[in-house]
CSV table of C-alpha atoms in Angstrom, one decimal:
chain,number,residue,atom,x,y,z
A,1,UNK,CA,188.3,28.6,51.0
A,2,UNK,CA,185.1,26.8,52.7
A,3,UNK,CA,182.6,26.9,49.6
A,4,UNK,CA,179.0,28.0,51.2
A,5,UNK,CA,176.3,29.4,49.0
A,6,UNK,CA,172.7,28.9,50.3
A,7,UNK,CA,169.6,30.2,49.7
A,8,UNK,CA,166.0,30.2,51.0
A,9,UNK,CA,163.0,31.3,49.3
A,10,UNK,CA,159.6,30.9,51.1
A,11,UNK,CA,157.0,33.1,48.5
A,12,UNK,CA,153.9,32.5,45.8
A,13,UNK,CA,154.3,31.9,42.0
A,14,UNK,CA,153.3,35.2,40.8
A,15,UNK,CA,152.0,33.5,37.4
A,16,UNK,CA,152.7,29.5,35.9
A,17,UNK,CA,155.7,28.7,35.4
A,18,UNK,CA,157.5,29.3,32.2
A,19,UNK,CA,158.3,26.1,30.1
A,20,UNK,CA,160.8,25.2,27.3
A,21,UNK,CA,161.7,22.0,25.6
A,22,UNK,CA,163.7,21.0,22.5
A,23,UNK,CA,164.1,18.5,20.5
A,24,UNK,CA,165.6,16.2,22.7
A,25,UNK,CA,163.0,16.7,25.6
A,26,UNK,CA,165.3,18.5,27.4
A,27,UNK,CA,163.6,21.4,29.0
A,28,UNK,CA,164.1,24.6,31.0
A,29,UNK,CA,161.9,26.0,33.3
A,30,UNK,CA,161.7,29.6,34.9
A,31,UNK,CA,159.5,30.5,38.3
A,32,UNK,CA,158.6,33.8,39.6
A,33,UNK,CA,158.3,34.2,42.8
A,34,UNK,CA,157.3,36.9,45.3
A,35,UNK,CA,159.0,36.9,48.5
A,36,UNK,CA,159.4,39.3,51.4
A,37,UNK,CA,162.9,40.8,53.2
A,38,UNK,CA,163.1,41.9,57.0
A,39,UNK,CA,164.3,45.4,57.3
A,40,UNK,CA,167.6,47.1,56.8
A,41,UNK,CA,169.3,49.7,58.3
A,42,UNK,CA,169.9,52.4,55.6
A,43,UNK,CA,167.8,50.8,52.7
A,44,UNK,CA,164.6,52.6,52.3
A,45,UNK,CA,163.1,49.8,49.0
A,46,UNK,CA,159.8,47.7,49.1
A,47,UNK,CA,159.6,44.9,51.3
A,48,UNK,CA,159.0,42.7,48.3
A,49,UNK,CA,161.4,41.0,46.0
A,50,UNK,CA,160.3,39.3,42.7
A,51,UNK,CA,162.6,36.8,42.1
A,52,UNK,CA,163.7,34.3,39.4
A,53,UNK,CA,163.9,30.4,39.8
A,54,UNK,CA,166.3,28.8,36.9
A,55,UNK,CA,166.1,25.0,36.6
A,56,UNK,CA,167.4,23.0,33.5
A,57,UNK,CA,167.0,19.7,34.6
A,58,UNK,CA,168.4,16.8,31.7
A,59,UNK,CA,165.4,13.9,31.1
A,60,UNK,CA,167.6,10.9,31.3
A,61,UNK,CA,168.1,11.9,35.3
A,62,UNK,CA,165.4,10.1,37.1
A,63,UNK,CA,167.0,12.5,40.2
A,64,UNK,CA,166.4,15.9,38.3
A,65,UNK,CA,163.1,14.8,36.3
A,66,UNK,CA,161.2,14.6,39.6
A,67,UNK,CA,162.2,17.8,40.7
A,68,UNK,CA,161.4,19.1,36.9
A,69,UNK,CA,158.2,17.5,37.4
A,70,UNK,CA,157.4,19.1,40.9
A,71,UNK,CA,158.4,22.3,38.9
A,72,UNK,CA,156.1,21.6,36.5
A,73,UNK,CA,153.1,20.9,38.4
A,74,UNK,CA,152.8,24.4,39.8
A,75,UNK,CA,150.6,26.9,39.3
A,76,UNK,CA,150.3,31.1,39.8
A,77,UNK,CA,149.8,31.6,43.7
A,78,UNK,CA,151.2,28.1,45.2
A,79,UNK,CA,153.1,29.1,48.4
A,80,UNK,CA,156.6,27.2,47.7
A,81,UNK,CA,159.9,26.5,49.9
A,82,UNK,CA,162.5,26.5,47.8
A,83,UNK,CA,166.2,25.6,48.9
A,84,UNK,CA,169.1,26.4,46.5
A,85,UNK,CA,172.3,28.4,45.4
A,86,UNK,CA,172.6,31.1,43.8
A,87,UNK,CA,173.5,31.0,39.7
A,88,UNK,CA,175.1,33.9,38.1
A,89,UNK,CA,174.9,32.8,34.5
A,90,UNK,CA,176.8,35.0,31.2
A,91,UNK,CA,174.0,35.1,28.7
A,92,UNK,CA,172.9,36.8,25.2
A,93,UNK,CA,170.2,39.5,25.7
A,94,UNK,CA,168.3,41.0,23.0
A,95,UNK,CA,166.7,44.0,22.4
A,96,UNK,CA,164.7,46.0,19.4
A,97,UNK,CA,166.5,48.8,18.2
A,98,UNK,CA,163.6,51.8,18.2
A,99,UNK,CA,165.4,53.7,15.6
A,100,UNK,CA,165.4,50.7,12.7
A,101,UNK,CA,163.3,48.0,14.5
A,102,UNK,CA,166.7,45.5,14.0
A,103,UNK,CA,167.3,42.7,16.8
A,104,UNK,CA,170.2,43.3,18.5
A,105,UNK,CA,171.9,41.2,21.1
A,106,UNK,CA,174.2,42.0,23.7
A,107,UNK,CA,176.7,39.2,24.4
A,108,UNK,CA,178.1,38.4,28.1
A,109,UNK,CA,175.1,39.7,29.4
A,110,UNK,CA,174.8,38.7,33.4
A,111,UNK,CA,171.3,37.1,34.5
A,112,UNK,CA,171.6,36.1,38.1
A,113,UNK,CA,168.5,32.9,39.4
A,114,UNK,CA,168.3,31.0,42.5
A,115,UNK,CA,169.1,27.0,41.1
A,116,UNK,CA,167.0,24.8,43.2
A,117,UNK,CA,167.9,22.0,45.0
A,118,UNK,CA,164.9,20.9,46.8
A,119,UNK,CA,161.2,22.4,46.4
A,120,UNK,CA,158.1,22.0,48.8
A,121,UNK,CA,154.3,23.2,48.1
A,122,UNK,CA,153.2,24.6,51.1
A,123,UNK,CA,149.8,25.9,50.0
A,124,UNK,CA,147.6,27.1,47.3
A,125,UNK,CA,146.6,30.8,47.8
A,126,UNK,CA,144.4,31.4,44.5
A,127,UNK,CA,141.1,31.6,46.4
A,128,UNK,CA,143.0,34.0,49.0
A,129,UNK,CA,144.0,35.9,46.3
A,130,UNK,CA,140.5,36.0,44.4
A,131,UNK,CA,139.2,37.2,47.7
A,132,UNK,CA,142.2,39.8,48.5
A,133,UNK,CA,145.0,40.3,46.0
A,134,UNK,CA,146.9,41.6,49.3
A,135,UNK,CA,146.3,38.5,51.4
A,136,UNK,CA,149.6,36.4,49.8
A,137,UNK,CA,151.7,39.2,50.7
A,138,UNK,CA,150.1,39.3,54.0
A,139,UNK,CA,150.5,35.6,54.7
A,140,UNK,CA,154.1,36.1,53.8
A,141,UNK,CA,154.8,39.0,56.4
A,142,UNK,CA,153.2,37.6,59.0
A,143,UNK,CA,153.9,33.8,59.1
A,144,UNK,CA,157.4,33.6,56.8
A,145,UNK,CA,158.8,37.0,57.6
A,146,UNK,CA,162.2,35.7,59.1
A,147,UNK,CA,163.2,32.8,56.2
A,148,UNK,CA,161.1,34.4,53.1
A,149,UNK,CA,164.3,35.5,51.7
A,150,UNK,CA,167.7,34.1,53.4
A,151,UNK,CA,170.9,34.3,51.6
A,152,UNK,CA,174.2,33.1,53.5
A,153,UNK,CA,177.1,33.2,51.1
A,154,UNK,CA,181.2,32.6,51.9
A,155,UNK,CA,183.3,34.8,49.6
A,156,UNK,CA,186.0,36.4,48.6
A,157,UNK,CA,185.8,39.9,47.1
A,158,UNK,CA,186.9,40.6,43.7
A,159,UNK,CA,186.4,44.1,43.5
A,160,UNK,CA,187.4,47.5,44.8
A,161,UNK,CA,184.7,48.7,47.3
A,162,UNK,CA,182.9,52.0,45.5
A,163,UNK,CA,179.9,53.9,46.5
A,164,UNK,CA,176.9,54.0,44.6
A,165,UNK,CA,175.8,57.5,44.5
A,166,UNK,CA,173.3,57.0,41.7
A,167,UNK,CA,170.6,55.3,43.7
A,168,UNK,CA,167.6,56.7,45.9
A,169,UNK,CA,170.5,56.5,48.5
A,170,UNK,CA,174.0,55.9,48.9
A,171,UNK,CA,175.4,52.1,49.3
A,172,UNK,CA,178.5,50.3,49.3
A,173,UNK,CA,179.0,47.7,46.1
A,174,UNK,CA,181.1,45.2,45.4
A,175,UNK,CA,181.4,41.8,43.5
A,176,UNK,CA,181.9,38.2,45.3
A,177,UNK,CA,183.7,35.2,44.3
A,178,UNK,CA,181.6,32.2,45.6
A,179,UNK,CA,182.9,28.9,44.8
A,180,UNK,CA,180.0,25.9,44.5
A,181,UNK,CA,179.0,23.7,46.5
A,182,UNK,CA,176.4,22.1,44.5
A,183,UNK,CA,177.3,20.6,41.4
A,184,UNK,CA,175.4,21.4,38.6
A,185,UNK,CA,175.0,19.4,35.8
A,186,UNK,CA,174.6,21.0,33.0
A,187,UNK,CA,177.1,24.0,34.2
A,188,UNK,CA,180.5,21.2,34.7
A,189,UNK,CA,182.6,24.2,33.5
A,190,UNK,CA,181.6,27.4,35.8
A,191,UNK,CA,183.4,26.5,39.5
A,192,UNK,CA,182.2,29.8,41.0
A,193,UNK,CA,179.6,32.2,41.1
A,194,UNK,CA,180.0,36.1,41.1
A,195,UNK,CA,177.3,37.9,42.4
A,196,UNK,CA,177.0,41.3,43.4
A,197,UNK,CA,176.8,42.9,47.2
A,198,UNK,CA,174.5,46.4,47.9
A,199,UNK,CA,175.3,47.0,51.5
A,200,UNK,CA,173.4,49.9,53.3
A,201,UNK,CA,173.8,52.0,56.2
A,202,UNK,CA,176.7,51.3,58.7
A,203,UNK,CA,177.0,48.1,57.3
A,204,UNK,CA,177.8,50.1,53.7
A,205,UNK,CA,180.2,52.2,55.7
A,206,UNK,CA,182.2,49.2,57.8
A,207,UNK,CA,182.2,47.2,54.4
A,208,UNK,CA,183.8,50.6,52.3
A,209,UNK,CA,186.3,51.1,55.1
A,210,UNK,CA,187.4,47.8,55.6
A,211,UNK,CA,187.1,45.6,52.9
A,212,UNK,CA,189.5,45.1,50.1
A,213,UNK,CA,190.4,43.1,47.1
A,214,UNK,CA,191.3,39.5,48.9
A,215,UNK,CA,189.1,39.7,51.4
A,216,UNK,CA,187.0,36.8,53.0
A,217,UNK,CA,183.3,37.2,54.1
A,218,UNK,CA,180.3,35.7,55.1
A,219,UNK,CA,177.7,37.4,54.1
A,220,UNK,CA,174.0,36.9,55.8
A,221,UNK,CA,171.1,38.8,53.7
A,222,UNK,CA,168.4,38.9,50.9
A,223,UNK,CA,168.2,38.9,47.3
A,224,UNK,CA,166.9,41.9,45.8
A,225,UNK,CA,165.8,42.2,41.7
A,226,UNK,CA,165.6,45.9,40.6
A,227,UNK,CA,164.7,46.8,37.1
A,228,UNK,CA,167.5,48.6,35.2
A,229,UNK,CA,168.5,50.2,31.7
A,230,UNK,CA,171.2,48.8,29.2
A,231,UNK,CA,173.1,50.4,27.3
A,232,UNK,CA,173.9,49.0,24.0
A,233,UNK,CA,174.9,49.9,20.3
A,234,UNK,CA,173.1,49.0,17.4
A,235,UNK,CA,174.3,47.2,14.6
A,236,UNK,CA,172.0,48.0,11.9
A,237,UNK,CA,172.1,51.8,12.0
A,238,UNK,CA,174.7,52.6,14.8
A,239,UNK,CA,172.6,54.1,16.9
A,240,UNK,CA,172.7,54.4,20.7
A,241,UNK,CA,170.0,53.3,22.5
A,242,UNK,CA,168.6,52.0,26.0
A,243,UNK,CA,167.0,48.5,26.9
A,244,UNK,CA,165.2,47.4,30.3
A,245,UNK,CA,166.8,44.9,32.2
A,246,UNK,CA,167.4,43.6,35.5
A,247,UNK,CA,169.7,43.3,37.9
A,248,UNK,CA,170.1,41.0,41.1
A,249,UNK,CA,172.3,42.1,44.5
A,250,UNK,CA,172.7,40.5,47.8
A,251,UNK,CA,171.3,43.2,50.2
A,252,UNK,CA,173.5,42.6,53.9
A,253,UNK,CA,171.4,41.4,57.1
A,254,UNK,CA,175.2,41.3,58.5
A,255,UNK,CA,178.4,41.0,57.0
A,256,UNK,CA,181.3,39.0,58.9
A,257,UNK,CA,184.7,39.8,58.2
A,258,UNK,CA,187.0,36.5,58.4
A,259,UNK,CA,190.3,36.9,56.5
A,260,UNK,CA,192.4,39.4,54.7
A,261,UNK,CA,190.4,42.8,55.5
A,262,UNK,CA,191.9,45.8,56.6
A,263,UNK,CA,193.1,46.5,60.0
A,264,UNK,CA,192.3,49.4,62.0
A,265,UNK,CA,196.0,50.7,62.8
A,266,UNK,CA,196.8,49.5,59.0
A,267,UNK,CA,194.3,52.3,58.1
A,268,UNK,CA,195.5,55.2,60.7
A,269,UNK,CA,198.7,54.3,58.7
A,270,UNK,CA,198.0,55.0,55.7
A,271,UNK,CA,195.8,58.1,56.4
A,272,UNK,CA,198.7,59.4,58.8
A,273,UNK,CA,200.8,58.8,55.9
A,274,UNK,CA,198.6,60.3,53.1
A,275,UNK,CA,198.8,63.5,55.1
């Protein structure tokens, strides 16, 4: 299968970036950025998506340290364009119990980032800001609506199609298999990435009827971050108990069906026969 995992984000640093370094001089850094999505048919959410930037660059690559240091050198409110892949990541998540007060942390815990590959200032948008809190968002919708937020992803589903009745409205969802097509250093064992789809409207209904385990897609869209609760046990006193989290989907633009979906007559088969 053609590996192709890309994404686009065009938005302003909603705060300075978040910095951490060990022993080593190794260091991590996390961006938040606030970017903007065209409309959907079928999904009803804000037009905004905060979004994470993950980088871990190593200090003994000349390569990655100036990218680290372009990453560094950022402040709250600088308009960026950032090109990269998406990173679905299994990592520990802790919580507070509110029964006991005892740290607990869930293990395997998904986090989902964009992983830059290339990042360009475009502005600084602090005075705008200081002026108008709504002008960045503004800027965004008016000059960068079209490549704010541009996911294009090949894949191959790994999941049964289901509906998601639980949200404000209905959707389709199901979970991609993208292999990489950017090697990442410090990730030499993960090959491919699984993120999650949210499809809307017809687009949810074409993907529920015809898509299936095995299936091949190209999927054109935007990420969207959505705050969520986690359920998880605690250790100390047993008891049950909720933590906030969050959780990152591909929303469809379009989705193209290239191999191994169902068939129109395959399905007036099987209904004719279910009868």
């Amino acid at each position: 299968m053609a590996a192709h995992n890309q994404v686009r984000v065009l938005g302003y640093l909603l705060s300075d970036p978040a910095i951490y370094e060990d022993e080593t001089g190794d260091a991590k850094i996390y961006l938040a950025i606030r970017a903007c999505n065209r409309a959907v048919d079928g999904y009803p959410d804000s037009s905004f998506q905060d979004l994470l930037i993950f980088y871990d660059g190593a200090s003994k690559d000349h390569n990655r340290d100036k990218l680290m240091t372009r990453l560094k050198s950022l402040v709250a409110y600088d308009l960026v364009d950032i090109k990269g892949v998406i990173n679905v990541l299994s990592v520990n998540k802790p919580s507070i119990c509110p029964s006991c007060g005892e740290k607990n942390v869930k293990v395997f815990g998904v986090s989902c980032f964009i992983y830059p590959i290339t990042v360009i200032k475009l502005d600084g948008l602090q005075a705008s800001a200081d002026y108008d809190e709504k002008i960045p968002e503004r800027i965004l919708q008016e000059h960068y609506l079209e490549v704010s937020n541009d996911v294009d992803v090949v894949g191959t589903v790994v999941s049964d199609p289901e509906i998601v009745a639980g949200l404000k409205y209905p959707c389709c969802r199901y979970r991609l298999a993208v292999d990489r097509k950017y090697y990442i250093k410090t990730q030499d064992s993960i090959y491919v990435d699984h993120p999650w789809v949210y499809s809307y409207g017809k687009q949810g209904k074409n993907d529920m009827k015809y898509l299936q385990p095995g299936a091949v897609v190209f999927v054109s869209g935007f990420l969207r971050n959505r705050n969520v609760l986690n359920n998880i046990t605690c250790q100390n006193c047993d008891t049950e108990y909720q933590f906030e989290d969050i959780a990152t989907e591909i929303i469809p633009y379009s989705v193209e069906y290239m191999r191994n979906y169902k068939w129109d007559d395959e399905i007036d088969e099987k209904n004719l026969y279910c009868q």
